[in-house]
């Protein structure tokens, strides 16, 4: 069946296409398929905010809980002008599958607010975040649904959410969100965790190609939380980061970018533009340049049926959620690109969020070395599980990850039974 590009890049369609392929392979009961396909609950809220200019603005926000079969729903909150309910739905289901791939006791959720945070003052952002949280008070909680940062939200936003929820509960409830600042219940290592998880999966993947970090060229798209930490840690580990693609400037150098220098430059100038230790590059050309590892760590739909044939990496390590469409999967498979699918590759973030939630509930905080060690254990065994599953069932890594995850969630649903 041919689909239009519009349909191809709809994240819900992208999620559903893989879900359908995986459930068919699993030969899953029709009723279970129906249960697992759609989110449990979807909430739309309208958030009035007093803007700095004295006017009132009303923002639309979402929270979708896809599944709570394996534990509390878990997933980030994104602020973006073009976030849609379909996108949040897809992201919520991806969270269910992601938590199941790494076998942590969470279901999946996601949230978002349609807004342009770059055009808002800190005061406006705080008021919007607090009112959004207040609207979600009955919906979220340490045992119900635990939000976290995602695109354009950060530790500060999580601190406001935690405080607002705590004010409503009349007690401090640190475990209601993860990705918080360390002094108010955040976990050591959480900030770098998604990037670290990407590196750990890449460390495993390059072994399959007989590569070492020193002879592995890497291109990273997006230098935000995920991309910059992946680049920094991989640079430290000896990988050659030859290209960085960002909206405000893309850079390339054959000999490898000094990521520490780039990091300091960005801290000082708030942009990558003007960094002179690498050449300016065209973002599209750089994305399609030859390298061993390409890490899309920005946003969805970067690899579609239109450009998949031009991708020239050996390993595609999906830092972002949904960077590749279902139609592109087939082209990449035909070209023998080894894909580390998003629900495995970027699961280091939610895994460390799980550690944060555990630490908050214990009231006992681990050393960073303990966090990193536990994370490595989970990421390595999950990588091996997925690759083994793919070999055993003769499917690609993505479908293997979905099958593994769906099977685990379906098992739990069957075991718990249907409440009537
Ligand atoms: P972020 O907002 O910190 O960074 C995203 C970066 O990508 C920004 O610097 C932005 O300028 C850049 N960008 C956006 N569109 C781009 C484009 N077309 N080309 C180049 N650069 C572009 O967000 P983040 O937290 O790093 O998340 C990035 C992706 O990773 C998202 O898909 C998110 O859902 C996913 N993810 C995040 C986490 C986490 O822990 N933060 C965990 C798992 C997955």
Short mmCIF file of C-alpha atoms and ligand atoms in Angstrom, two decimals:
data_model
loop_
_atom_site.label_atom_id
_atom_site.label_comp_id
_atom_site.label_asym_id
_atom_site.label_seq_id
_atom_site.Cartn_x
_atom_site.Cartn_y
_atom_site.Cartn_z
CA UNK A 1 0.00 0.00 0.00
CA UNK A 2 1.43 3.40 -0.93
CA UNK A 3 1.00 6.23 1.55
CA UNK A 4 1.29 9.97 1.03
CA UNK A 5 4.25 11.82 2.55
CA UNK A 6 1.82 13.55 4.90
CA UNK A 7 0.66 10.17 6.19
CA UNK A 8 4.21 8.82 6.25
CA UNK A 9 5.41 11.61 8.56
CA UNK A 10 2.45 11.49 10.92
CA UNK A 11 4.13 10.05 14.05
CA UNK A 12 0.98 8.15 15.03
CA UNK A 13 0.93 6.48 11.60
CA UNK A 14 4.66 5.75 11.93
CA UNK A 15 4.12 4.13 15.31
CA UNK A 16 1.07 2.19 14.14
CA UNK A 17 2.84 0.83 11.04
CA UNK A 18 5.56 -0.76 13.19
CA UNK A 19 3.04 -1.86 15.82
CA UNK A 20 0.96 -3.61 13.14
CA UNK A 21 4.02 -5.30 11.63
CA UNK A 22 5.20 -6.51 15.06
CA UNK A 23 1.81 -7.76 16.30
CA UNK A 24 1.29 -9.64 13.04
CA UNK A 25 4.65 -11.37 13.44
CA UNK A 26 3.81 -12.14 17.06
CA UNK A 27 0.49 -13.57 15.98
CA UNK A 28 -1.06 -11.69 18.86
CA UNK A 29 -4.69 -12.20 19.82
CA UNK A 30 -6.99 -9.69 18.06
CA UNK A 31 -8.46 -8.41 21.33
CA UNK A 32 -5.05 -7.78 22.85
CA UNK A 33 -4.01 -5.91 19.72
CA UNK A 34 -7.02 -3.62 20.18
CA UNK A 35 -6.10 -2.99 23.83
CA UNK A 36 -2.45 -2.24 23.13
CA UNK A 37 -2.97 -0.14 20.02
CA UNK A 38 -4.77 2.82 21.58
CA UNK A 39 -3.90 4.98 24.59
CA UNK A 40 -5.74 4.39 27.90
CA UNK A 41 -6.46 8.04 28.53
CA UNK A 42 -6.01 11.36 26.75
CA UNK A 43 -6.40 14.73 28.40
CA UNK A 44 -6.61 18.11 26.65
CA UNK A 45 -6.29 21.20 28.83
CA UNK A 46 -6.63 24.90 28.09
CA UNK A 47 -4.15 26.90 30.11
CA UNK A 48 -4.77 30.60 30.81
CA UNK A 49 -1.57 32.56 31.38
CA UNK A 50 -1.05 36.24 32.28
CA UNK A 51 1.57 37.45 29.85
CA UNK A 52 4.16 40.10 30.70
CA UNK A 53 2.37 42.65 28.50
CA UNK A 54 -0.71 42.42 30.74
CA UNK A 55 -2.77 40.37 28.27
CA UNK A 56 -4.22 36.93 28.90
CA UNK A 57 -3.19 34.10 26.59
CA UNK A 58 -4.71 30.61 26.50
CA UNK A 59 -2.40 27.70 25.57
CA UNK A 60 -3.51 24.17 24.69
CA UNK A 61 -1.79 21.30 26.48
CA UNK A 62 -1.99 17.51 26.29
CA UNK A 63 -1.21 14.52 28.46
CA UNK A 64 -1.68 11.07 27.02
CA UNK A 65 -1.29 7.90 29.06
CA UNK A 66 -0.84 5.04 26.66
CA UNK A 67 -0.46 2.18 29.16
CA UNK A 68 -0.16 1.56 32.87
CA UNK A 69 -0.06 -2.24 32.55
CA UNK A 70 3.54 -2.60 33.76
CA UNK A 71 3.61 0.31 36.22
CA UNK A 72 3.00 4.06 36.45
CA UNK A 73 2.88 5.87 33.12
CA UNK A 74 6.17 7.59 32.30
CA UNK A 75 7.14 10.16 29.73
CA UNK A 76 8.35 13.65 28.95
CA UNK A 77 6.62 16.96 28.33
CA UNK A 78 7.50 18.97 25.22
CA UNK A 79 6.93 22.64 24.50
CA UNK A 80 6.67 23.36 20.80
CA UNK A 81 4.56 25.51 18.45
CA UNK A 82 3.64 22.51 16.33
CA UNK A 83 3.06 19.75 18.86
CA UNK A 84 -0.16 17.85 18.10
CA UNK A 85 -2.31 15.28 19.88
CA UNK A 86 -1.31 12.65 17.29
CA UNK A 87 2.35 13.34 17.99
CA UNK A 88 1.84 13.08 21.76
CA UNK A 89 -0.13 9.85 21.27
CA UNK A 90 2.69 8.34 19.26
CA UNK A 91 5.29 9.49 21.76
CA UNK A 92 3.22 8.03 24.63
CA UNK A 93 3.07 4.60 22.95
CA UNK A 94 6.79 4.75 22.17
CA UNK A 95 7.34 5.27 25.91
CA UNK A 96 5.37 2.11 26.68
CA UNK A 97 7.48 0.10 24.23
CA UNK A 98 10.72 1.78 25.34
CA UNK A 99 10.17 1.01 29.04
CA UNK A 100 9.34 -2.57 28.10
CA UNK A 101 12.44 -2.95 25.87
CA UNK A 102 14.69 -2.02 28.80
CA UNK A 103 12.42 -3.97 31.15
CA UNK A 104 11.75 -1.24 33.72
CA UNK A 105 8.44 -1.22 35.64
CA UNK A 106 6.74 1.68 33.88
CA UNK A 107 4.02 2.19 31.32
CA UNK A 108 4.09 5.01 28.79
CA UNK A 109 2.85 8.61 28.66
CA UNK A 110 3.72 11.90 27.04
CA UNK A 111 2.67 15.51 27.36
CA UNK A 112 3.00 18.72 25.44
CA UNK A 113 1.94 22.33 25.23
CA UNK A 114 1.47 24.22 21.97
CA UNK A 115 3.65 27.27 22.57
CA UNK A 116 6.87 28.87 21.38
CA UNK A 117 9.06 28.82 24.50
CA UNK A 118 11.81 30.83 22.74
CA UNK A 119 9.41 33.77 22.54
CA UNK A 120 8.33 33.56 26.20
CA UNK A 121 9.95 35.10 29.26
CA UNK A 122 11.00 32.91 32.21
CA UNK A 123 8.04 34.31 34.17
CA UNK A 124 5.57 33.39 31.41
CA UNK A 125 7.07 29.90 31.14
CA UNK A 126 6.82 29.40 34.88
CA UNK A 127 3.17 30.52 35.03
CA UNK A 128 2.26 28.30 32.06
CA UNK A 129 4.09 25.29 33.56
CA UNK A 130 2.46 25.72 36.97
CA UNK A 131 -1.05 26.07 35.58
CA UNK A 132 -0.52 23.05 33.27
CA UNK A 133 0.65 21.03 36.28
CA UNK A 134 -2.33 22.18 38.35
CA UNK A 135 -4.65 21.02 35.55
CA UNK A 136 -2.96 17.58 35.67
CA UNK A 137 -2.98 17.18 39.46
CA UNK A 138 -5.44 14.25 39.57
CA UNK A 139 -3.84 12.65 36.53
CA UNK A 140 -0.17 12.53 37.62
CA UNK A 141 1.65 11.28 40.74
CA UNK A 142 4.51 8.95 41.71
CA UNK A 143 2.23 5.90 41.44
CA UNK A 144 0.18 7.18 38.49
CA UNK A 145 2.11 9.08 35.88
CA UNK A 146 5.58 10.60 36.18
CA UNK A 147 6.50 13.39 33.72
CA UNK A 148 10.08 14.28 32.67
CA UNK A 149 11.83 16.76 30.36
CA UNK A 150 11.66 16.52 26.59
CA UNK A 151 12.14 19.03 23.77
CA UNK A 152 12.36 22.57 25.17
CA UNK A 153 11.74 21.57 28.76
CA UNK A 154 14.51 21.15 31.31
CA UNK A 155 15.42 20.78 35.00
CA UNK A 156 13.92 24.16 35.83
CA UNK A 157 10.57 23.21 34.30
CA UNK A 158 10.65 19.96 36.30
CA UNK A 159 11.39 21.92 39.50
CA UNK A 160 8.30 24.10 38.89
CA UNK A 161 6.17 21.02 38.18
CA UNK A 162 7.39 19.27 41.34
CA UNK A 163 6.77 22.38 43.44
CA UNK A 164 3.28 22.98 42.04
CA UNK A 165 2.24 19.36 42.59
CA UNK A 166 3.75 19.44 46.10
CA UNK A 167 1.83 22.64 46.98
CA UNK A 168 -1.43 20.91 46.02
CA UNK A 169 -0.52 17.82 48.08
CA UNK A 170 0.61 19.99 51.04
CA UNK A 171 3.85 17.99 51.19
CA UNK A 172 7.02 17.67 49.13
CA UNK A 173 6.61 14.90 46.57
CA UNK A 174 9.91 14.62 44.73
CA UNK A 175 9.02 11.41 42.86
CA UNK A 176 6.21 13.06 40.86
CA UNK A 177 8.64 14.07 38.08
CA UNK A 178 12.13 13.05 37.03
CA UNK A 179 14.91 15.07 35.44
CA UNK A 180 14.91 17.47 38.40
CA UNK A 181 17.90 19.43 39.68
CA UNK A 182 20.09 17.21 41.90
CA UNK A 183 19.50 19.18 45.13
CA UNK A 184 15.74 18.59 44.97
CA UNK A 185 15.73 14.88 44.27
CA UNK A 186 17.34 14.63 40.86
CA UNK A 187 19.69 11.79 40.08
CA UNK A 188 23.37 12.14 39.42
CA UNK A 189 24.03 11.21 35.81
CA UNK A 190 20.46 11.94 34.59
CA UNK A 191 21.46 14.97 32.51
CA UNK A 192 23.92 12.93 30.45
CA UNK A 193 21.97 9.66 30.60
CA UNK A 194 20.31 9.66 27.17
CA UNK A 195 23.61 10.56 25.50
CA UNK A 196 25.44 7.95 27.59
CA UNK A 197 22.91 5.29 26.60
CA UNK A 198 23.42 6.16 22.93
CA UNK A 199 27.17 5.77 23.35
CA UNK A 200 26.78 2.43 25.13
CA UNK A 201 24.62 1.03 22.31
CA UNK A 202 27.08 2.39 19.72
CA UNK A 203 29.96 0.72 21.62
CA UNK A 204 28.13 -2.59 21.16
CA UNK A 205 27.21 -1.95 17.53
CA UNK A 206 30.72 -1.01 16.34
CA UNK A 207 32.03 -4.35 17.63
CA UNK A 208 29.82 -6.02 15.01
CA UNK A 209 31.69 -4.06 12.33
CA UNK A 210 35.14 -4.70 13.78
CA UNK A 211 35.52 -0.97 14.49
CA UNK A 212 37.13 0.86 17.40
CA UNK A 213 36.05 4.36 18.51
CA UNK A 214 39.25 5.87 17.02
CA UNK A 215 38.35 4.76 13.50
CA UNK A 216 34.64 5.49 13.82
CA UNK A 217 33.43 8.74 12.25
CA UNK A 218 30.25 10.16 13.78
CA UNK A 219 27.81 12.83 12.61
CA UNK A 220 25.30 14.21 15.12
CA UNK A 221 22.15 16.11 14.23
CA UNK A 222 20.92 18.32 17.11
CA UNK A 223 23.19 19.71 19.82
CA UNK A 224 20.55 19.89 22.55
CA UNK A 225 20.41 17.78 25.68
CA UNK A 226 20.64 14.45 23.85
CA UNK A 227 22.96 15.30 20.95
CA UNK A 228 25.46 17.43 22.84
CA UNK A 229 25.89 14.90 25.63
CA UNK A 230 26.21 12.01 23.19
CA UNK A 231 28.80 13.98 21.20
CA UNK A 232 30.72 15.00 24.32
CA UNK A 233 30.85 11.52 25.85
CA UNK A 234 31.71 9.85 22.54
CA UNK A 235 34.43 12.42 21.88
CA UNK A 236 35.86 11.68 25.33
CA UNK A 237 35.75 7.95 24.52
CA UNK A 238 37.81 8.50 21.36
CA UNK A 239 35.13 8.57 18.63
CA UNK A 240 35.79 11.03 15.82
CA UNK A 241 32.86 13.47 15.72
CA UNK A 242 33.27 14.84 12.20
CA UNK A 243 30.01 16.78 11.90
CA UNK A 244 27.38 18.57 13.97
CA UNK A 245 24.12 19.73 12.40
CA UNK A 246 22.13 22.44 14.17
CA UNK A 247 19.50 24.97 13.16
CA UNK A 248 21.85 27.87 13.83
CA UNK A 249 24.87 26.39 12.06
CA UNK A 250 26.30 23.09 10.87
CA UNK A 251 29.98 22.30 11.06
CA UNK A 252 32.33 19.67 9.67
CA UNK A 253 35.96 18.71 9.94
CA UNK A 254 37.56 15.54 8.66
CA UNK A 255 39.99 15.34 11.58
CA UNK A 256 37.21 15.42 14.17
CA UNK A 257 35.68 18.34 16.09
CA UNK A 258 37.04 19.23 19.52
CA UNK A 259 33.67 18.87 21.28
CA UNK A 260 34.97 20.36 24.56
CA UNK A 261 35.96 23.52 22.65
CA UNK A 262 32.61 23.58 20.86
CA UNK A 263 30.78 23.09 24.16
CA UNK A 264 32.63 26.05 25.75
CA UNK A 265 32.00 28.16 22.64
CA UNK A 266 28.25 27.40 22.81
CA UNK A 267 28.15 28.14 26.58
CA UNK A 268 29.70 31.53 25.92
CA UNK A 269 27.91 32.52 22.70
CA UNK A 270 24.60 30.60 23.02
CA UNK A 271 25.06 29.44 19.41
CA UNK A 272 27.28 27.21 17.27
CA UNK A 273 27.47 29.83 14.53
CA UNK A 274 30.90 31.42 14.23
CA UNK A 275 32.87 28.45 15.67
CA UNK A 276 36.09 28.67 13.68
CA UNK A 277 37.76 25.35 14.50
CA UNK A 278 35.62 23.55 11.89
CA UNK A 279 34.26 24.36 8.45
CA UNK A 280 30.72 25.60 7.87
CA UNK A 281 28.64 22.89 6.22
CA UNK A 282 25.35 22.53 4.40
CA UNK A 283 23.01 20.66 6.82
CA UNK A 284 21.39 18.44 4.18
CA UNK A 285 24.72 17.47 2.61
CA UNK A 286 26.27 16.79 5.99
CA UNK A 287 23.32 14.59 7.01
CA UNK A 288 23.93 12.52 3.88
CA UNK A 289 27.73 12.36 4.20
CA UNK A 290 29.69 9.16 4.57
CA UNK A 291 30.33 8.15 8.16
CA UNK A 292 30.24 5.07 10.35
CA UNK A 293 27.58 6.39 12.76
CA UNK A 294 24.82 8.91 12.12
CA UNK A 295 22.97 10.11 15.22
CA UNK A 296 19.76 12.00 14.53
CA UNK A 297 19.16 13.63 17.94
CA UNK A 298 16.88 16.52 17.06
CA UNK A 299 13.34 15.68 16.07
CA UNK A 300 11.01 13.37 14.12
CA UNK A 301 10.92 12.49 10.43
CA UNK A 302 14.46 13.32 9.44
CA UNK A 303 14.79 10.15 7.36
CA UNK A 304 11.85 9.52 5.06
CA UNK A 305 11.22 7.72 1.75
CA UNK A 306 12.60 10.90 0.09
CA UNK A 307 16.12 10.80 1.48
CA UNK A 308 16.64 7.32 2.98
CA UNK A 309 18.52 6.06 -0.08
CA UNK A 310 21.02 8.90 0.33
CA UNK A 311 21.95 8.04 3.91
CA UNK A 312 25.54 6.75 3.90
CA UNK A 313 26.21 5.57 7.45
CA UNK A 314 26.88 2.00 8.56
CA UNK A 315 25.07 2.46 11.87
CA UNK A 316 22.05 4.66 12.47
CA UNK A 317 21.81 5.42 16.19
CA UNK A 318 18.42 7.02 16.79
CA UNK A 319 18.85 9.55 19.60
CA UNK A 320 15.61 11.36 18.75
CA UNK A 321 12.19 9.75 18.98
CA UNK A 322 10.78 8.80 15.59
CA UNK A 323 13.56 10.23 13.37
CA UNK A 324 12.89 7.55 10.71
CA UNK A 325 9.59 6.80 8.99
CA UNK A 326 8.28 3.29 8.37
CA UNK A 327 8.79 3.63 4.60
CA UNK A 328 12.39 4.70 5.18
CA UNK A 329 13.01 1.59 7.32
CA UNK A 330 12.66 -0.63 4.27
CA UNK A 331 15.12 1.41 2.23
CA UNK A 332 17.67 1.42 5.06
CA UNK A 333 17.25 -2.33 5.48
CA UNK A 334 17.82 -2.89 1.75
CA UNK A 335 21.01 -0.81 2.04
CA UNK A 336 22.13 -2.88 5.06
CA UNK A 337 22.22 0.05 7.49
CA UNK A 338 22.39 -1.31 11.04
CA UNK A 339 19.65 0.60 12.86
CA UNK A 340 19.70 1.01 16.64
CA UNK A 341 16.01 1.90 16.98
CA UNK A 342 14.94 4.87 19.10
CA UNK A 343 13.04 2.77 21.65
CA UNK A 344 16.35 1.08 22.46
CA UNK A 345 18.98 3.69 21.55
CA UNK A 346 17.62 6.63 23.55
CA UNK A 347 16.25 4.56 26.46
CA UNK A 348 19.14 5.62 28.72
CA UNK A 349 17.13 8.71 29.68
CA UNK A 350 14.07 6.88 30.95
CA UNK A 351 16.22 4.19 32.56
CA UNK A 352 18.00 6.81 34.65
CA UNK A 353 14.65 8.47 35.30
CA UNK A 354 13.63 5.13 36.77
CA UNK A 355 16.74 5.25 38.99
CA UNK A 356 15.76 8.81 40.03
CA UNK A 357 12.24 7.69 40.93
CA UNK A 358 13.65 4.77 42.95
CA UNK A 359 16.09 7.08 44.77
CA UNK A 360 13.35 9.63 45.53
CA UNK A 361 11.14 6.93 46.99
CA UNK A 362 14.04 5.47 49.00
CA UNK A 363 15.24 8.91 50.07
CA UNK A 364 18.74 7.59 49.46
CA UNK A 365 20.88 8.90 46.63
CA UNK A 366 23.44 6.91 44.67
CA UNK A 367 26.94 7.88 43.56
CA UNK A 368 27.24 8.75 39.89
CA UNK A 369 29.44 5.70 39.29
CA UNK A 370 26.61 3.46 40.60
CA UNK A 371 24.07 5.15 38.30
CA UNK A 372 26.35 4.79 35.27
CA UNK A 373 27.18 1.19 36.05
CA UNK A 374 23.52 0.19 36.44
CA UNK A 375 22.69 2.08 33.24
CA UNK A 376 25.42 0.27 31.30
CA UNK A 377 24.16 -3.09 32.58
CA UNK A 378 20.62 -2.41 31.37
CA UNK A 379 21.61 -0.86 28.03
CA UNK A 380 24.03 -3.67 27.13
CA UNK A 381 21.62 -6.45 28.02
CA UNK A 382 18.75 -4.71 26.20
CA UNK A 383 20.92 -4.23 23.11
CA UNK A 384 21.82 -7.92 23.17
CA UNK A 385 18.17 -8.93 23.73
CA UNK A 386 17.04 -6.93 20.68
CA UNK A 387 19.80 -8.10 18.36
CA UNK A 388 19.31 -11.74 19.43
CA UNK A 389 15.55 -11.39 18.93
CA UNK A 390 16.14 -9.97 15.43
CA UNK A 391 18.40 -12.91 14.52
CA UNK A 392 16.06 -15.52 15.94
CA UNK A 393 12.95 -14.15 14.25
CA UNK A 394 14.63 -12.91 11.03
CA UNK A 395 13.32 -9.37 11.43
CA UNK A 396 15.12 -6.02 11.51
CA UNK A 397 16.22 -4.49 14.81
CA UNK A 398 13.27 -2.10 14.97
CA UNK A 399 10.61 -4.75 14.53
CA UNK A 400 12.55 -6.96 16.97
CA UNK A 401 12.46 -4.19 19.60
CA UNK A 402 8.72 -3.68 19.07
CA UNK A 403 8.04 -7.43 19.20
CA UNK A 404 10.04 -7.86 22.39
CA UNK A 405 8.30 -4.91 24.01
CA UNK A 406 4.77 -5.71 22.87
CA UNK A 407 5.18 -9.31 23.96
CA UNK A 408 6.22 -8.18 27.45
CA UNK A 409 3.31 -5.74 27.79
CA UNK A 410 0.82 -8.26 26.36
CA UNK A 411 2.02 -10.86 28.84
CA UNK A 412 1.33 -8.48 31.73
CA UNK A 413 -2.11 -7.56 30.41
CA UNK A 414 -3.01 -11.23 30.08
CA UNK A 415 -1.68 -11.97 33.56
CA UNK A 416 -3.55 -9.05 35.18
CA UNK A 417 -6.74 -9.88 33.29
CA UNK A 418 -9.43 -7.47 32.19
CA UNK A 419 -11.26 -5.61 34.94
CA UNK A 420 -14.96 -5.44 34.26
P1 LIG B 1 16.52 19.74 23.02
O1 LIG B 1 15.44 20.73 22.80
O2 LIG B 1 17.42 19.88 24.19
O3 LIG B 1 17.48 19.68 21.72
C1 LIG B 1 17.04 19.52 20.42
C2 LIG B 1 18.06 20.23 19.53
O4 LIG B 1 17.82 19.91 18.18
C3 LIG B 1 17.99 21.76 19.65
O5 LIG B 1 19.28 22.28 19.90
C4 LIG B 1 17.44 22.20 18.30
O6 LIG B 1 17.92 23.46 17.89
C5 LIG B 1 17.94 21.08 17.39
N1 LIG B 1 17.13 20.91 16.18
C6 LIG B 1 15.79 20.91 16.03
N2 LIG B 1 15.44 20.68 14.76
C7 LIG B 1 16.60 20.51 14.09
C8 LIG B 1 16.92 20.24 12.73
N3 LIG B 1 15.97 20.08 11.81
N4 LIG B 1 18.22 20.13 12.40
C9 LIG B 1 19.20 20.28 13.32
N5 LIG B 1 18.97 20.54 14.61
C10 LIG B 1 17.68 20.65 14.98
O7 LIG B 1 15.80 18.33 23.00
P2 LIG B 1 16.39 16.94 23.52
O8 LIG B 1 15.91 16.71 24.89
O9 LIG B 1 17.84 16.87 23.21
O10 LIG B 1 15.58 15.92 22.59
C11 LIG B 1 15.96 15.65 21.25
C12 LIG B 1 15.23 14.40 20.77
O11 LIG B 1 15.55 13.30 21.64
C13 LIG B 1 13.70 14.47 20.79
O12 LIG B 1 13.20 13.67 19.75
C14 LIG B 1 13.33 13.85 22.12
O13 LIG B 1 12.01 13.35 22.13
C15 LIG B 1 14.36 12.75 22.18
N6 LIG B 1 14.65 12.23 23.52
C16 LIG B 1 15.03 13.05 24.54
C17 LIG B 1 15.38 12.51 25.77
C18 LIG B 1 15.91 13.36 26.91
O14 LIG B 1 16.33 12.78 27.92
N7 LIG B 1 15.98 14.67 26.80
C19 LIG B 1 15.28 11.13 25.98
C20 LIG B 1 14.88 10.31 24.93
C21 LIG B 1 14.59 10.88 23.69
#
